[in-house]
Amino acid sequence: MSISSSSGDVLASALAVLLVLLACVELGDAAAAVSVYRLIQYDLAGAPLGSRAASVNHHAAALPLPAGADLSRSALVAPLLDLPLAFLREYLVQKKHLGALLILLPEKFNDKDAAANNDGNGQLKGALAELEKLLLHEEVPYPVYFAFQDDNFDNLLADIRKIASSGQPASATTGGYKLVVSSPEPKKVASPIISNIQGWLPGLKGEGDTEQLPTIAIVANYDTFGAAPELSVGSDSNGSGAVALLEIARLFSRLYSNPKTRGKYNLLFGLTSGGPYNYNGTNKWLRSFDQRVRESIDHAICLNSVGSWNDELWMHVSKPPENPYIKQIFEDFSDVSKEMGVSVGIKHKKINVSNPRVAWEHEQFSRFRVTALSLSELSSPPEFLESTGGLYDTRESADAESITRTVRVVSESLARHIYGLKGRNFDVFAENSSLAINPRYIQSWLDLLSRTPRVAPFLQKNDPFIAALKKELSEHTADVYVQSDVLDGMFTFYDATKANLNVYQVASVTFDLLFLLVLGSYLIVLFSFLVITTRVWIIPILQL
Amino acid sequence: MTVFHFLNCAALTFGPHVVYYSATPLSEYDTIGTCVKAAVVYLGTALVKLVCLATFLKVPENDKFDPYQELMKIFIGFIDVAGLYFALTQLTHRNISQNHKFQAVGLGWAFADSVLHRLAPLWIGARGLEFTWEYIFQGLEANANLVMTLSLAALGSLMWLRKNKPRTLVPIIYACALLLATMPSITSYLRRSLEWQTPRVVGFELFSSLAMAFISWQLFSACQRTM
């Protein structure tokens, strides 16, 4: 009795283990699994914007749509250039529902050398910019994902169109392709942190100098904002500015390393964050300074988008150009640029203190009564959340030559100002000298930044990228410090920015039912055949 | 939909075995014990085959058809025949006629083969969302395998259990048995060297299994008549 019950127990436990094992087996693999990047989801002053959902489990549909197609339970797959914005706008304005939207971006954005591509290039940039503008400022209740178009997707689209052309839209009863993204519910990013990295190059205090040396600050914001946070690499806005700052730091650290060539100005380098959000980070950074340090800043040069210009650079100021300080700085820049064969123009934009919109970084300095200017290739101030490193701003939209030119303009004029070389006609940072600007350094840092998405709320305090910037700045400057602060409450961000899309080819329910019917009849036929042959016929044979 | 598909394919793979058992007189004579014993012998044979394969075969560098490896595989395939011999002759069965013995052994053998080779892929693969024809082909192969195993068991019982056979038929019996025993190698040759697609291979298997079944049936009834 006991033996049989113990064997029964063993059997039962073995069965239980087997069942658990079977249940753990992962369900089958898909025809294709692709990385997809979600449209940003954020609240601006309480108003929900961006894509508000993340998981997808819908049948795929493609343009052109068959007549009477109900898209509220389909995922629309559309290449960027095939997606008419009017159609999308209509859907958003009329609050019509889509199951999901998958936008396919071309793999390589542009080839600057190919003249033939220029038309397509411009069209692409325009389409992307418009799409980004539309999606960023609307509340989209369904998931919107971006993916790169490749052969798999081309085949998928062709197949979907073939199925659709047979007259039936994809649904549970007709089979087709199913897109599945299993993503957790997007959660708020609790306290988005902005990290400002600063470094000093202390100047040479003479024997009799008792007061603080004046400081010249060079600032650039390194973070980005775009429609797809995982794709916002912002090469031009503002990767170019950050790279230029690093190169200027490197050049001046060589000069300042020798006490004989150390200038009588301190140099402060600041890589700030929170740029797209009205330069909130710069504000917090300046606020963190001691008032005396702030007052010792002679002027600040802010670099913003300096990666794709040829002949004209713009200097944006908030003080009137007649101001003697501004005039002197502008003359320095003009002299150097004339020698280089390019021009620097000056643009004046008054600050409206009551308007919270801060279009240029120098305006934050001006609010603290520090003379400042912004150097940029843009001639007019960018709109809110524009030119902040969106989808189009990839490695190809910035080039090392423009950044090299910017570095030359800034560093030469700075050197002339610090060392009092006005009027003397020679280059401090001449080519083939030990102080030559290093284009390979610029290129390798630009490459790195173009591979790193840098949307501030998704960069943790201990992110390896921030550590890398800190380390690089420590190589060139002293007293490197990372000042972290929380982004102001106007913005709230949500996570779940990247996911895996599985594409399954599914058979319709009718197919399964049909198969069941065929199978049933086969088994019945087999049964009758066997009964007849073995019981009805064999018996006479056996009786022979 | 996916569990539905799994159930469909499982019915296709294992249904015929159940149908065969219940439709023929096997169920009347309660030959389930024989089937189970044959299944156990199959498991043992499969284990021995695995060990031999692991010991004697090299891991192929490319997918080409290597004649020496295939010859080795054929020899190892004969272990199958030895297993069937063991199941037919050495095991003590209850008092059932020759006729039913080979059927029960063949059925148990084929059922164990299907379970061992096809249940796990079916469980893992057919339940996913993705639809492929693979599992339906696998089910058809299981059907063909059942027929071939029954034919082989019939010829085996003719060879080893029946003492007086007509002289002329003996070489034919041995030839057919050889053909059936080497059938797995033939299909792998077709698949790899001639690069036949799966539907074609499955069609060939079904056709050849029916042909061999017909031939063995004729041989069996011929031997039966002369008794």
mmCIF file of N, CA and C in Angstrom, chain A residues 118-212:
data_model
loop_
_atom_site.group_PDB
_atom_site.id
_atom_site.type_symbol
_atom_site.label_atom_id
_atom_site.label_comp_id
_atom_site.label_asym_id
_atom_site.label_seq_id
_atom_site.Cartn_x
_atom_site.Cartn_y
_atom_site.Cartn_z
ATOM 1 N N ASN A 118 20.435 65.562 -54.273
ATOM 2 C CA ASN A 118 20.075 66.797 -53.569
ATOM 3 C C ASN A 118 18.583 67.031 -53.521
ATOM 4 N N ASP A 119 17.933 66.738 -54.653
ATOM 5 C CA ASP A 119 16.486 66.945 -54.641
ATOM 6 C C ASP A 119 15.819 66.029 -53.655
ATOM 7 N N GLY A 120 16.187 64.738 -53.784
ATOM 8 C CA GLY A 120 15.593 63.767 -52.865
ATOM 9 C C GLY A 120 15.959 64.110 -51.438
ATOM 10 N N ASN A 121 17.195 64.602 -51.295
ATOM 11 C CA ASN A 121 17.697 64.970 -49.985
ATOM 12 C C ASN A 121 16.849 66.062 -49.358
ATOM 13 N N GLY A 122 16.595 67.111 -50.139
ATOM 14 C CA GLY A 122 15.810 68.226 -49.607
ATOM 15 C C GLY A 122 14.403 67.784 -49.279
ATOM 16 N N GLN A 123 13.871 66.952 -50.162
ATOM 17 C CA GLN A 123 12.510 66.476 -49.947
ATOM 18 C C GLN A 123 12.438 65.658 -48.669
ATOM 19 N N LEU A 124 13.470 64.842 -48.467
ATOM 20 C CA LEU A 124 13.508 64.000 -47.280
ATOM 21 C C LEU A 124 13.573 64.845 -46.022
ATOM 22 N N LYS A 125 14.455 65.836 -46.063
ATOM 23 C CA LYS A 125 14.612 66.675 -44.877
ATOM 24 C C LYS A 125 13.310 67.395 -44.577
ATOM 25 N N GLY A 126 12.693 67.932 -45.658
ATOM 26 C CA GLY A 126 11.432 68.645 -45.463
ATOM 27 C C GLY A 126 10.359 67.733 -44.891
ATOM 28 N N ALA A 127 10.267 66.531 -45.468
ATOM 29 C CA ALA A 127 9.233 65.600 -45.000
ATOM 30 C C ALA A 127 9.451 65.244 -43.535
ATOM 31 N N LEU A 128 10.700 64.962 -43.178
ATOM 32 C CA LEU A 128 11.003 64.602 -41.790
ATOM 33 C C LEU A 128 10.700 65.746 -40.841
ATOM 34 N N ALA A 129 11.101 66.975 -41.264
ATOM 35 C CA ALA A 129 10.896 68.112 -40.369
ATOM 36 C C ALA A 129 9.408 68.331 -40.123
ATOM 37 N N GLU A 130 8.630 68.229 -41.200
ATOM 38 C CA GLU A 130 7.187 68.443 -41.049
ATOM 39 C C GLU A 130 6.548 67.371 -40.200
ATOM 40 N N LEU A 131 6.949 66.126 -40.455
ATOM 41 C CA LEU A 131 6.392 65.017 -39.689
ATOM 42 C C LEU A 131 6.709 65.173 -38.219
ATOM 43 N N GLU A 132 7.966 65.553 -37.952
ATOM 44 C CA GLU A 132 8.371 65.707 -36.554
ATOM 45 C C GLU A 132 7.562 66.798 -35.878
ATOM 46 N N LYS A 133 7.402 67.924 -36.612
ATOM 47 C CA LYS A 133 6.662 69.045 -36.036
ATOM 48 C C LYS A 133 5.236 68.613 -35.722
ATOM 49 N N LEU A 134 4.632 67.865 -36.657
ATOM 50 C CA LEU A 134 3.243 67.451 -36.457
ATOM 51 C C LEU A 134 3.130 66.527 -35.262
ATOM 52 N N LEU A 135 4.009 65.532 -35.202
ATOM 53 C CA LEU A 135 3.854 64.519 -34.163
ATOM 54 C C LEU A 135 4.235 65.033 -32.783
ATOM 55 N N LEU A 136 5.185 65.980 -32.734
ATOM 56 C CA LEU A 136 5.640 66.436 -31.423
ATOM 57 C C LEU A 136 4.599 67.284 -30.725
ATOM 58 N N HIS A 137 3.782 67.975 -31.504
ATOM 59 C CA HIS A 137 2.877 68.927 -30.867
ATOM 60 C C HIS A 137 1.450 68.435 -30.834
ATOM 61 N N GLU A 138 1.250 67.127 -31.052
ATOM 62 C CA GLU A 138 -0.094 66.579 -31.031
ATOM 63 C C GLU A 138 -0.148 65.470 -30.012
ATOM 64 N N GLU A 139 -1.350 65.228 -29.506
ATOM 65 C CA GLU A 139 -1.527 64.065 -28.655
ATOM 66 C C GLU A 139 -1.974 62.914 -29.551
ATOM 67 N N VAL A 140 -1.158 61.880 -29.597
ATOM 68 C CA VAL A 140 -1.453 60.746 -30.458
ATOM 69 C C VAL A 140 -1.845 59.568 -29.568
ATOM 70 N N PRO A 141 -3.097 59.164 -29.555
ATOM 71 C CA PRO A 141 -3.519 58.158 -28.578
ATOM 72 C C PRO A 141 -3.051 56.741 -28.870
ATOM 73 N N TYR A 142 -2.435 56.513 -30.027
ATOM 74 C CA TYR A 142 -2.010 55.152 -30.355
ATOM 75 C C TYR A 142 -0.485 55.112 -30.456
ATOM 76 N N PRO A 143 0.113 53.920 -30.454
ATOM 77 C CA PRO A 143 1.572 53.856 -30.508
ATOM 78 C C PRO A 143 2.090 54.249 -31.889
ATOM 79 N N VAL A 144 3.154 55.044 -31.887
ATOM 80 C CA VAL A 144 3.819 55.411 -33.134
ATOM 81 C C VAL A 144 5.275 54.973 -33.007
ATOM 82 N N TYR A 145 5.734 54.163 -33.941
ATOM 83 C CA TYR A 145 7.104 53.676 -33.885
ATOM 84 C C TYR A 145 7.839 54.037 -35.166
ATOM 85 N N PHE A 146 9.162 54.208 -35.025
ATOM 86 C CA PHE A 146 10.019 54.418 -36.185
ATOM 87 C C PHE A 146 10.917 53.211 -36.345
ATOM 88 N N ALA A 147 11.139 52.816 -37.608
ATOM 89 C CA ALA A 147 12.076 51.724 -37.864
ATOM 90 C C ALA A 147 12.804 52.056 -39.150
ATOM 91 N N PHE A 148 13.936 51.377 -39.358
ATOM 92 C CA PHE A 148 14.676 51.630 -40.581
ATOM 93 C C PHE A 148 14.229 50.661 -41.656
ATOM 94 N N GLN A 149 14.050 51.186 -42.859
ATOM 95 C CA GLN A 149 13.529 50.371 -43.935
ATOM 96 C C GLN A 149 14.632 49.496 -44.507
ATOM 97 N N ASP A 150 14.374 48.209 -44.604
ATOM 98 C CA ASP A 150 15.350 47.329 -45.237
ATOM 99 C C ASP A 150 14.591 46.323 -46.085
ATOM 100 N N ASP A 151 15.311 45.300 -46.593
ATOM 101 C CA ASP A 151 14.688 44.355 -47.513
ATOM 102 C C ASP A 151 13.514 43.636 -46.884
ATOM 103 N N ASN A 152 13.664 43.281 -45.603
ATOM 104 C CA ASN A 152 12.572 42.579 -44.935
ATOM 105 C C ASN A 152 11.280 43.370 -45.005
ATOM 106 N N PHE A 153 11.404 44.674 -44.713
ATOM 107 C CA PHE A 153 10.207 45.509 -44.722
ATOM 108 C C PHE A 153 9.673 45.697 -46.130
ATOM 109 N N ASP A 154 10.576 45.792 -47.097
ATOM 110 C CA ASP A 154 10.095 45.917 -48.481
ATOM 111 C C ASP A 154 9.262 44.707 -48.853
ATOM 112 N N ASN A 155 9.780 43.508 -48.512
ATOM 113 C CA ASN A 155 9.012 42.300 -48.812
ATOM 114 C C ASN A 155 7.687 42.285 -48.078
ATOM 115 N N LEU A 156 7.746 42.697 -46.819
ATOM 116 C CA LEU A 156 6.528 42.714 -46.009
ATOM 117 C C LEU A 156 5.477 43.616 -46.632
ATOM 118 N N LEU A 157 5.905 44.821 -47.041
ATOM 119 C CA LEU A 157 4.956 45.756 -47.644
ATOM 120 C C LEU A 157 4.377 45.192 -48.932
ATOM 121 N N ALA A 158 5.244 44.572 -49.742
ATOM 122 C CA ALA A 158 4.755 44.009 -50.997
ATOM 123 C C ALA A 158 3.719 42.931 -50.717
ATOM 124 N N ASP A 159 4.005 42.083 -49.716
ATOM 125 C CA ASP A 159 3.061 41.020 -49.377
ATOM 126 C C ASP A 159 1.737 41.579 -48.884
ATOM 127 N N ILE A 160 1.819 42.580 -48.019
ATOM 128 C CA ILE A 160 0.589 43.149 -47.470
ATOM 129 C C ILE A 160 -0.245 43.746 -48.584
ATOM 130 N N ARG A 161 0.439 44.438 -49.513
ATOM 131 C CA ARG A 161 -0.314 45.057 -50.603
ATOM 132 C C ARG A 161 -0.962 43.996 -51.476
ATOM 133 N N LYS A 162 -0.248 42.876 -51.655
ATOM 134 C CA LYS A 162 -0.812 41.792 -52.472
ATOM 135 C C LYS A 162 -2.072 41.227 -51.815
ATOM 136 N N ILE A 163 -1.979 41.003 -50.516
ATOM 137 C CA ILE A 163 -3.142 40.474 -49.811
ATOM 138 C C ILE A 163 -4.288 41.471 -49.861
ATOM 139 N N ALA A 164 -3.943 42.758 -49.672
ATOM 140 C CA ALA A 164 -4.993 43.780 -49.648
ATOM 141 C C ALA A 164 -5.655 43.898 -51.003
ATOM 142 N N SER A 165 -4.856 43.709 -52.071
ATOM 143 C CA SER A 165 -5.437 43.891 -53.402
ATOM 144 C C SER A 165 -6.412 42.780 -53.731
ATOM 145 N N SER A 166 -6.354 41.672 -52.985
ATOM 146 C CA SER A 166 -7.324 40.628 -53.254
ATOM 147 C C SER A 166 -8.674 40.974 -52.662
ATOM 148 N N GLY A 167 -8.754 42.118 -52.055
ATOM 149 C CA GLY A 167 -10.061 42.643 -51.675
ATOM 150 C C GLY A 167 -10.376 42.574 -50.205
ATOM 151 N N GLN A 168 -9.588 41.791 -49.472
ATOM 152 C CA GLN A 168 -9.965 41.685 -48.070
ATOM 153 C C GLN A 168 -8.872 42.298 -47.211
ATOM 154 N N PRO A 169 -9.243 43.217 -46.365
ATOM 155 C CA PRO A 169 -8.239 43.758 -45.440
ATOM 156 C C PRO A 169 -7.869 42.712 -44.393
ATOM 157 N N ALA A 170 -6.672 42.863 -43.869
ATOM 158 C CA ALA A 170 -6.194 41.859 -42.920
ATOM 159 C C ALA A 170 -6.981 41.928 -41.625
ATOM 160 N N SER A 171 -7.390 40.813 -41.167
ATOM 161 C CA SER A 171 -8.068 40.761 -39.873
ATOM 162 C C SER A 171 -7.960 39.342 -39.360
ATOM 163 N N ALA A 172 -8.632 39.047 -38.285
ATOM 164 C CA ALA A 172 -8.469 37.736 -37.686
ATOM 165 C C ALA A 172 -9.010 36.637 -38.586
ATOM 166 N N THR A 173 -9.966 36.957 -39.432
ATOM 167 C CA THR A 173 -10.585 35.880 -40.205
ATOM 168 C C THR A 173 -9.900 35.645 -41.541
ATOM 169 N N THR A 174 -9.030 36.553 -41.955
ATOM 170 C CA THR A 174 -8.496 36.353 -43.289
ATOM 171 C C THR A 174 -6.992 36.121 -43.300
ATOM 172 N N GLY A 175 -6.344 36.152 -42.186
ATOM 173 C CA GLY A 175 -4.910 35.883 -42.203
ATOM 174 C C GLY A 175 -4.113 37.072 -42.699
ATOM 175 N N GLY A 176 -2.807 36.926 -42.761
ATOM 176 C CA GLY A 176 -1.956 38.021 -43.173
ATOM 177 C C GLY A 176 -0.825 38.165 -42.184
ATOM 178 N N TYR A 177 -0.391 39.387 -41.956
ATOM 179 C CA TYR A 177 0.729 39.621 -41.051
ATOM 180 C C TYR A 177 0.256 40.286 -39.784
ATOM 181 N N LYS A 178 0.891 39.907 -38.703
ATOM 182 C CA LYS A 178 0.541 40.516 -37.433
ATOM 183 C C LYS A 178 1.802 41.159 -36.843
ATOM 184 N N LEU A 179 1.649 42.385 -36.375
ATOM 185 C CA LEU A 179 2.765 43.078 -35.744
ATOM 186 C C LEU A 179 2.557 43.056 -34.246
ATOM 187 N N VAL A 180 3.570 42.569 -33.546
ATOM 188 C CA VAL A 180 3.435 42.492 -32.098
ATOM 189 C C VAL A 180 4.621 43.193 -31.445
ATOM 190 N N VAL A 181 4.320 44.173 -30.620
ATOM 191 C CA VAL A 181 5.351 44.794 -29.790
ATOM 192 C C VAL A 181 4.881 44.623 -28.356
ATOM 193 N N SER A 182 5.608 43.795 -27.601
ATOM 194 C CA SER A 182 5.174 43.635 -26.218
ATOM 195 C C SER A 182 6.033 44.538 -25.370
ATOM 196 N N SER A 183 5.487 45.659 -25.018
ATOM 197 C CA SER A 183 6.247 46.646 -24.260
ATOM 198 C C SER A 183 5.492 46.922 -22.976
ATOM 199 N N PRO A 184 6.210 47.147 -21.882
ATOM 200 C CA PRO A 184 5.485 47.478 -20.645
ATOM 201 C C PRO A 184 4.828 48.837 -20.754
ATOM 202 N N GLU A 185 3.866 49.074 -19.913
ATOM 203 C CA GLU A 185 3.160 50.350 -19.883
ATOM 204 C C GLU A 185 4.158 51.478 -19.604
ATOM 205 N N PRO A 186 4.156 52.537 -20.397
ATOM 206 C CA PRO A 186 5.157 53.582 -20.177
ATOM 207 C C PRO A 186 4.953 54.277 -18.840
ATOM 208 N N LYS A 187 6.054 54.429 -18.116
ATOM 209 C CA LYS A 187 5.964 55.054 -16.802
ATOM 210 C C LYS A 187 6.657 56.404 -16.841
ATOM 211 N N LYS A 188 6.257 57.265 -15.920
ATOM 212 C CA LYS A 188 6.880 58.582 -15.850
ATOM 213 C C LYS A 188 8.336 58.428 -15.424
ATOM 214 N N VAL A 189 9.187 59.236 -16.015
ATOM 215 C CA VAL A 189 10.556 59.309 -15.537
ATOM 216 C C VAL A 189 10.526 60.192 -14.303
ATOM 217 N N ALA A 190 10.883 59.604 -13.158
ATOM 218 C CA ALA A 190 10.572 60.234 -11.873
ATOM 219 C C ALA A 190 11.171 61.633 -11.720
ATOM 220 N N SER A 191 12.470 61.741 -11.687
ATOM 221 C CA SER A 191 13.055 63.083 -11.579
ATOM 222 C C SER A 191 14.083 63.192 -12.680
ATOM 223 N N PRO A 192 13.718 63.791 -13.796
ATOM 224 C CA PRO A 192 14.702 63.876 -14.881
ATOM 225 C C PRO A 192 15.856 64.777 -14.471
ATOM 226 N N ILE A 193 17.039 64.252 -14.637
ATOM 227 C CA ILE A 193 18.233 64.943 -14.133
ATOM 228 C C ILE A 193 18.961 65.608 -15.293
ATOM 229 N N ILE A 194 19.392 66.834 -15.094
ATOM 230 C CA ILE A 194 20.265 67.458 -16.086
ATOM 231 C C ILE A 194 21.631 67.642 -15.440
ATOM 232 N N SER A 195 22.666 67.250 -16.170
ATOM 233 C CA SER A 195 24.027 67.306 -15.622
ATOM 234 C C SER A 195 24.848 68.287 -16.422
ATOM 235 N N ASN A 196 25.336 69.305 -15.773
ATOM 236 C CA ASN A 196 26.218 70.280 -16.417
ATOM 237 C C ASN A 196 27.654 69.981 -16.010
ATOM 238 N N ILE A 197 28.538 69.924 -17.013
ATOM 239 C CA ILE A 197 29.931 69.604 -16.733
ATOM 240 C C ILE A 197 30.759 70.866 -16.950
ATOM 241 N N GLN A 198 31.550 71.223 -15.969
ATOM 242 C CA GLN A 198 32.357 72.446 -16.104
ATOM 243 C C GLN A 198 33.819 72.134 -15.834
ATOM 244 N N GLY A 199 34.691 72.928 -16.449
ATOM 245 C CA GLY A 199 36.128 72.780 -16.218
ATOM 246 C C GLY A 199 36.780 74.155 -16.294
ATOM 247 N N TRP A 200 37.842 74.342 -15.548
ATOM 248 C CA TRP A 200 38.528 75.633 -15.489
ATOM 249 C C TRP A 200 39.934 75.527 -16.061
ATOM 250 N N LEU A 201 40.341 76.594 -16.716
ATOM 251 C CA LEU A 201 41.752 76.760 -17.034
ATOM 252 C C LEU A 201 42.167 78.053 -16.325
ATOM 253 N N PRO A 202 42.762 77.946 -15.157
ATOM 254 C CA PRO A 202 43.082 79.168 -14.405
ATOM 255 C C PRO A 202 44.182 79.969 -15.115
ATOM 256 N N GLY A 203 43.995 81.276 -15.080
ATOM 257 C CA GLY A 203 44.977 82.158 -15.723
ATOM 258 C C GLY A 203 46.144 82.451 -14.805
ATOM 259 N N LEU A 204 47.046 83.254 -15.291
ATOM 260 C CA LEU A 204 48.279 83.533 -14.554
ATOM 261 C C LEU A 204 48.081 84.798 -13.719
ATOM 262 N N LYS A 205 48.110 84.606 -12.419
ATOM 263 C CA LYS A 205 47.985 85.779 -11.547
ATOM 264 C C LYS A 205 49.364 86.373 -11.362
ATOM 265 N N GLY A 206 49.489 87.632 -11.668
ATOM 266 C CA GLY A 206 50.784 88.310 -11.522
ATOM 267 C C GLY A 206 51.118 88.498 -10.055
ATOM 268 N N GLU A 207 52.348 89.016 -9.760
ATOM 269 C CA GLU A 207 52.811 89.161 -8.383
ATOM 270 C C GLU A 207 51.965 90.135 -7.605
ATOM 271 N N GLY A 208 51.599 91.219 -8.271
ATOM 272 C CA GLY A 208 50.893 92.262 -7.525
ATOM 273 C C GLY A 208 49.383 92.171 -7.617
ATOM 274 N N ASP A 209 48.873 91.180 -8.304
ATOM 275 C CA ASP A 209 47.417 91.137 -8.506
ATOM 276 C C ASP A 209 46.728 90.585 -7.280
ATOM 277 N N THR A 210 45.850 91.369 -6.701
ATOM 278 C CA THR A 210 45.112 90.884 -5.535
ATOM 279 C C THR A 210 43.698 90.480 -5.897
ATOM 280 N N GLU A 211 43.162 91.089 -6.931
ATOM 281 C CA GLU A 211 41.766 90.791 -7.218
ATOM 282 C C GLU A 211 41.647 89.593 -8.164
ATOM 283 N N GLN A 212 40.420 89.138 -8.285
ATOM 284 C CA GLN A 212 40.090 87.978 -9.125
ATOM 285 C C GLN A 212 40.423 88.281 -10.579
#
